[in-house]
Amino acid sequence: MVAAFPPARKIALYCLALLSAVILSACDDMGMPSTGPAIDTDKPVTVALLVPRGSGQPGDGILAQSLENAARMAIADLNGRPRIDLRVYDTAGNATTAAAQARKAVDEGAGIILGPVYAEAANAAGLAVRDRNVNVLSFSNNASIAGGNVFVLGPTFENAADRLTRYAAAQGKRNIVVVHGSDLSGRMGYSAIQKAIASSPARMAGSVSYDISQQGVMAKVPQVRETVSNTGADAIFFTSTTAGALPMFTQLLPEAGVSPASTQFIGLTRWDIPPQTLTLPGVQGGWFALPDPGRMQSFKARYSAAYGGAPHSIGGLAYDGIAIVGALVGSGKANTLSASALTQGAGFQGVGGVVRLRRDGTNERGLAVATIQNKQVVVIDPAPRSFSGAGS
């Protein structure tokens, strides 16, 4: 019997769930994003927040409350200018309910929708209100649903892959081997890294796919070693999470002769979650991307002071959504929630740094590059504080 990985930690499970949702692409045959409804900025602007409360799944209730808390904190930070009328709708974490709640929200005056979380539900919500000319800022990180009137606020594989690939190339690490899982998230991660490499000075030296099991990982270690040796690769880009294959690869590859001193280990996902990962010998010196740590810490401290506990790992996305709406409505323009306004090149300031929405429905976030030294996270390239160029 093939041994399975140990039970995944809650955060990693959540991230995987987002990426493993059924993909019903919102961008197929949709053309350009909706223009958005006309808004009277002299009156309170109604914003709908769709959360996964009522799903019966462990953690969804906590997530829903965290999103609502963060949204209300963002509204309080606006100090009444502009005025936001937040209305919360429970989706039970499924697409049918999300679509119905999105329609209800628009019927009740919502000029924009924040959420839902899961990809299939977000896609369904967007389709449900597309003919009503209302945009949806979903909390999903699945770029496959982006497009039309659906934008994704979650941190995407594409964003992290681009940031890390360009940083690696700038540091002289330009021959990259990609090691990815054979599951959906692994294939999506591989695709994101491929695109990032293609648009950078780096090159794809090779790739190795592995089955999602301990035996599957162990069987591929010799192939990874041979691929690095035969291609002269100076970096390995892993798609796996800290709750998946990453700990095994970072332990077994050095034992097999792939030295991190000469072959840089790079991770597509966060290596600092959960904190116990920082103690693993194999991740020391590895590179990964993360939001601006200083800004994130400030948000977490303020949230804890207000609500008596830490926010959910993606709770800040609801704050970002309100911050975007607040910045736009504050301009006083009737078309302030249009696609052209949402996708302004300068972007917006979120809890983890600067963020901007792209015309294709994806997002770009200003990420920092970090490493692990002596079991501590050390930022080696700070997150940018603004964007150059007009975006796309």
XYZ file of C-alpha atoms in Angstrom:
392
model
C 0.000 0.000 0.000
C 1.356 3.395 -0.976
C 2.035 5.550 2.064
C 0.195 8.857 2.147
C 1.458 12.167 3.423
C 0.656 13.017 7.031
C -2.625 14.920 7.495
C -2.294 18.400 5.986
C -2.341 21.385 8.239
C -5.442 23.559 8.159
C -3.931 26.471 6.285
C -2.388 24.301 3.589
C -5.630 22.376 3.243
C -7.490 25.620 2.768
C -5.097 26.823 0.078
C -5.314 23.487 -1.711
C -9.098 23.567 -1.545
C -9.118 26.899 -3.320
C -6.983 25.521 -6.117
C -8.778 22.190 -6.359
C -12.250 23.641 -6.815
C -14.035 22.778 -10.043
C -12.869 25.262 -12.642
C -15.687 26.875 -14.587
C -13.852 29.636 -16.363
C -15.591 32.974 -16.153
C -13.467 34.409 -18.927
C -14.624 32.126 -21.721
C -16.520 34.078 -24.378
C -17.146 36.977 -22.013
C -15.208 39.674 -23.770
C -14.281 42.778 -21.799
C -15.211 43.213 -18.131
C -18.497 44.904 -17.254
C -18.505 48.691 -17.038
C -20.131 48.736 -13.589
C -23.306 50.392 -12.317
C -23.772 54.127 -11.907
C -23.161 55.113 -8.284
C -24.538 58.095 -6.354
C -21.535 58.874 -4.172
C -23.558 61.359 -2.105
C -25.436 58.416 -0.600
C -24.156 55.286 1.178
C -22.833 52.783 -1.343
C -24.160 49.278 -0.797
C -21.455 46.600 -0.816
C -22.341 42.893 -0.617
C -20.004 40.528 1.226
C -20.482 36.847 0.342
C -18.985 34.479 2.924
C -18.990 30.651 3.268
C -20.959 30.579 6.534
C -23.322 27.597 6.811
C -21.273 25.150 4.746
C -20.812 22.677 7.588
C -17.132 22.446 6.711
C -14.609 22.830 9.568
C -13.206 26.324 9.627
C -15.645 27.980 7.217
C -17.559 29.634 10.030
C -14.343 31.079 11.470
C -13.276 32.211 8.014
C -16.638 33.879 7.378
C -16.474 35.800 10.643
C -12.885 36.868 10.002
C -13.794 38.220 6.572
C -16.733 40.135 8.002
C -14.636 41.516 10.870
C -11.899 42.681 8.505
C -14.423 44.336 6.199
C -16.017 46.217 9.103
C -12.588 47.268 10.346
C -11.829 48.708 6.903
C -15.130 50.610 6.924
C -14.314 52.051 10.346
C -10.943 53.199 8.997
C -12.775 55.245 6.334
C -14.194 57.426 9.150
C -17.505 57.754 7.350
C -16.003 59.108 4.128
C -17.214 57.619 1.928
C -20.184 55.892 3.519
C -20.366 52.136 2.964
C -23.494 50.091 3.640
C -22.110 46.567 4.122
C -24.549 43.695 3.759
C -23.420 40.148 4.486
C -24.778 37.103 2.648
C -24.062 33.470 3.550
C -23.271 31.153 0.634
C -22.911 27.836 2.509
C -19.749 27.447 0.455
C -21.539 26.211 -2.665
C -22.080 27.602 -6.145
C -25.882 27.385 -6.306
C -26.366 29.344 -3.081
C -23.664 31.822 -4.057
C -25.420 32.571 -7.342
C -28.761 33.045 -5.595
C -27.255 35.294 -2.934
C -25.430 37.376 -5.542
C -28.702 37.996 -7.382
C -30.431 38.846 -4.103
C -27.658 41.266 -3.174
C -27.966 43.138 -6.454
C -31.763 43.186 -6.147
C -31.228 44.837 -2.764
C -29.011 47.529 -4.234
C -25.446 46.208 -4.133
C -23.172 48.100 -6.480
C -20.313 45.616 -6.109
C -19.809 42.167 -4.589
C -16.885 41.090 -2.378
C -16.398 37.303 -2.318
C -17.203 34.453 -2.446
C -14.140 32.480 -1.375
C -14.189 29.235 -3.359
C -13.560 29.273 -7.093
C -16.707 27.511 -8.257
C -18.906 29.700 -6.048
C -17.149 32.872 -7.204
C -17.574 31.919 -10.824
C -21.268 31.178 -10.301
C -21.817 34.487 -8.514
C -20.183 36.364 -11.377
C -22.299 34.637 -13.988
C -25.448 35.283 -11.962
C -25.005 39.079 -11.980
C -23.132 39.568 -15.206
C -26.217 40.871 -17.003
C -26.789 43.304 -14.105
C -23.492 45.052 -14.840
C -22.059 44.382 -11.376
C -18.444 43.423 -10.751
C -17.344 40.675 -8.349
C -14.096 40.913 -6.340
C -13.732 37.292 -5.285
C -11.466 36.028 -2.526
C -10.325 33.079 -4.629
C -6.698 32.751 -5.709
C -7.622 30.641 -8.737
C -6.735 32.719 -11.794
C -8.683 30.333 -14.041
C -11.982 31.930 -13.001
C -10.820 35.481 -13.665
C -12.356 37.480 -16.474
C -15.602 39.119 -17.502
C -16.994 40.711 -14.360
C -15.010 38.450 -11.988
C -11.746 39.600 -10.425
C -9.637 37.506 -8.044
C -8.174 39.205 -4.978
C -6.340 36.164 -3.610
C -2.565 35.831 -4.084
C -2.030 33.812 -7.255
C 0.603 31.322 -8.346
C 1.311 33.570 -11.330
C 2.157 36.533 -9.107
C 4.534 34.554 -6.874
C 6.139 32.750 -9.824
C 6.850 35.990 -11.659
C 8.300 37.720 -8.598
C 10.569 34.825 -7.679
C 11.706 34.032 -11.226
C 12.736 37.607 -11.888
C 14.535 37.827 -8.562
C 16.340 34.544 -9.236
C 17.454 35.719 -12.665
C 18.733 38.980 -11.174
C 20.805 36.932 -8.714
C 22.320 34.860 -11.531
C 20.113 31.800 -10.966
C 18.842 31.434 -14.518
C 18.735 27.686 -15.212
C 15.695 26.407 -13.389
C 14.336 22.892 -12.890
C 10.678 22.763 -11.882
C 9.538 19.981 -9.534
C 5.751 19.768 -9.429
C 2.980 17.496 -8.256
C 0.793 15.587 -10.699
C -2.402 16.885 -9.037
C -4.383 19.957 -10.087
C -2.535 22.456 -7.901
C 0.820 21.040 -8.998
C -0.079 21.374 -12.677
C -1.382 24.897 -12.151
C 1.807 25.833 -10.310
C 3.940 24.365 -13.084
C 2.016 26.350 -15.693
C 2.509 29.567 -13.718
C 6.259 28.985 -13.424
C 6.515 28.140 -17.134
C 4.905 31.458 -18.047
C 7.088 33.361 -15.609
C 10.276 31.826 -16.979
C 9.197 32.502 -20.566
C 8.849 36.226 -19.826
C 12.118 36.520 -17.889
C 15.863 36.166 -18.604
C 15.758 32.687 -17.033
C 15.340 29.393 -18.882
C 13.552 26.148 -18.154
C 16.339 23.615 -17.690
C 13.919 20.737 -17.106
C 10.951 19.548 -15.093
C 10.041 16.551 -12.953
C 6.499 15.543 -12.008
C 5.770 13.341 -8.996
C 2.770 11.443 -7.637
C 1.233 12.775 -4.441
C 2.549 10.207 -1.981
C 5.664 9.534 0.028
C 6.604 6.733 -2.334
C 5.981 9.021 -5.299
C 8.348 11.649 -3.920
C 11.076 9.188 -2.979
C 10.945 7.595 -6.415
C 11.580 10.938 -8.107
C 14.549 12.119 -6.044
C 17.099 10.340 -8.321
C 15.433 11.845 -11.407
C 15.578 15.342 -9.948
C 19.260 14.821 -9.113
C 20.026 13.604 -12.641
C 18.073 16.458 -14.243
C 20.011 19.034 -12.240
C 23.321 17.356 -13.016
C 22.670 16.872 -16.752
C 21.332 20.368 -17.396
C 23.669 22.374 -15.200
C 20.667 23.814 -13.366
C 21.421 26.291 -10.601
C 17.917 26.448 -9.091
C 15.000 24.145 -8.308
C 11.504 25.631 -8.181
C 9.089 23.566 -6.038
C 5.310 23.858 -6.309
C 4.623 21.792 -3.168
C 3.372 23.166 0.138
C 4.916 22.798 3.561
C 2.181 20.284 4.398
C 2.901 18.260 1.267
C 6.083 17.128 -0.466
C 8.305 20.092 0.357
C 9.758 18.783 3.663
C 10.665 15.462 2.020
C 12.281 16.978 -1.063
C 14.300 19.491 0.931
C 15.559 16.692 3.173
C 16.170 13.956 0.581
C 17.724 15.991 -2.227
C 20.732 17.233 -0.185
C 21.211 13.661 1.050
C 21.255 12.575 -2.621
C 23.942 15.097 -3.498
C 21.946 18.151 -4.620
C 23.514 20.850 -2.499
C 21.424 23.942 -1.701
C 24.724 25.827 -1.545
C 25.057 25.575 -5.336
C 21.471 24.793 -6.382
C 19.070 27.377 -5.008
C 15.808 25.993 -3.609
C 12.790 28.174 -4.439
C 9.200 27.698 -3.263
C 6.017 28.777 -5.004
C 4.097 28.700 -1.721
C 4.737 30.237 1.679
C 7.476 28.443 3.653
C 6.768 30.300 6.893
C 3.291 28.771 7.424
C 2.934 27.058 9.823
C 5.795 28.414 11.983
C 7.066 24.888 12.740
C 8.338 24.698 9.155
C 11.067 27.203 10.020
C 12.824 24.579 12.118
C 13.331 22.135 9.224
C 16.994 21.900 8.156
C 16.165 21.537 4.470
C 14.329 24.858 4.107
C 17.180 26.961 5.507
C 18.365 29.302 2.760
C 15.360 28.683 0.504
C 13.546 31.550 -1.221
C 9.811 32.245 -1.210
C 7.512 35.242 -1.660
C 5.201 36.839 0.869
C 3.250 40.077 1.419
C 4.981 43.032 3.043
C 5.671 41.614 6.553
C 5.566 44.992 8.282
C 2.166 45.897 6.915
C 0.775 42.455 7.571
C 1.954 42.581 11.176
C 0.333 45.972 11.641
C -2.974 44.651 10.304
C -2.848 41.560 12.506
C -2.084 43.633 15.608
C -4.954 46.026 14.936
C -7.344 43.177 14.175
C -6.377 41.351 17.369
C -6.884 44.503 19.405
C -10.334 44.978 17.896
C -11.599 41.392 17.956
C -9.528 39.595 20.567
C -7.839 37.111 18.276
C -5.787 36.698 15.108
C -7.468 37.075 11.699
C -7.809 34.130 9.338
C -4.876 33.826 6.933
C -6.977 35.352 4.113
C -9.158 37.590 6.272
C -7.228 40.609 5.041
C -8.664 40.164 1.546
C -11.989 41.555 2.763
C -10.162 44.597 4.152
C -8.491 45.023 0.760
C -11.844 44.840 -1.008
C -13.349 47.586 1.154
C -10.182 49.678 0.835
C -10.456 49.475 -2.966
C -14.139 50.409 -2.936
C -13.526 53.213 -0.458
C -10.701 54.701 -2.518
C -12.799 54.634 -5.688
C -16.056 55.892 -4.215
C -14.126 58.689 -2.528
C -13.359 60.075 -5.983
C -17.017 61.126 -6.273
C -17.442 59.786 -9.810
C -20.609 57.982 -10.875
C -18.644 55.306 -12.762
C -16.347 54.708 -9.824
C -17.016 50.939 -9.676
C -16.462 50.361 -13.373
C -13.883 47.942 -14.704
C -11.691 50.813 -15.911
C -11.679 52.350 -12.411
C -10.987 49.015 -10.709
C -8.035 48.355 -13.011
C -6.267 51.693 -12.651
C -2.531 51.276 -13.083
C -1.501 52.862 -9.787
C -3.355 50.185 -7.834
C -4.424 50.404 -4.195
C -2.879 50.013 -0.752
C -3.924 46.745 0.900
C -3.073 45.128 4.209
C -0.108 43.306 2.661
C 1.102 46.123 0.448
C 0.230 47.547 -2.929
C -2.195 45.612 -5.142
C -3.752 46.260 -8.514
C -6.376 44.482 -10.557
C -5.678 43.581 -14.157
C -8.037 43.846 -17.088
C -8.050 40.052 -17.416
C -9.470 39.741 -13.879
C -6.238 38.636 -12.182
C -4.221 40.744 -9.769
C -0.686 41.887 -9.177
C 0.615 42.265 -5.637
C 3.800 43.870 -4.437
C 5.519 40.876 -2.815
C 8.686 40.613 -0.789
C 11.239 37.848 -1.318
C 12.280 36.117 1.882
C 14.585 33.347 3.018
C 14.970 31.326 6.205
C 18.120 31.840 8.247
C 18.686 30.265 11.646
C 15.002 29.287 11.749
C 13.904 32.890 11.205
C 12.258 34.607 8.235
C 14.571 37.208 6.711
C 13.428 39.529 3.911
C 16.131 39.682 1.259
C 14.261 41.866 -1.255
C 11.555 44.166 0.133
C 8.090 44.434 -1.369
C 7.705 47.423 -3.714
C 5.619 50.259 -2.296
C 4.190 51.267 -5.688
C 3.848 50.034 -9.236
C 5.653 51.379 -12.270
C 3.851 51.353 -15.579
C 0.139 51.339 -16.344
C -0.607 47.703 -15.643
C -2.482 45.483 -18.076
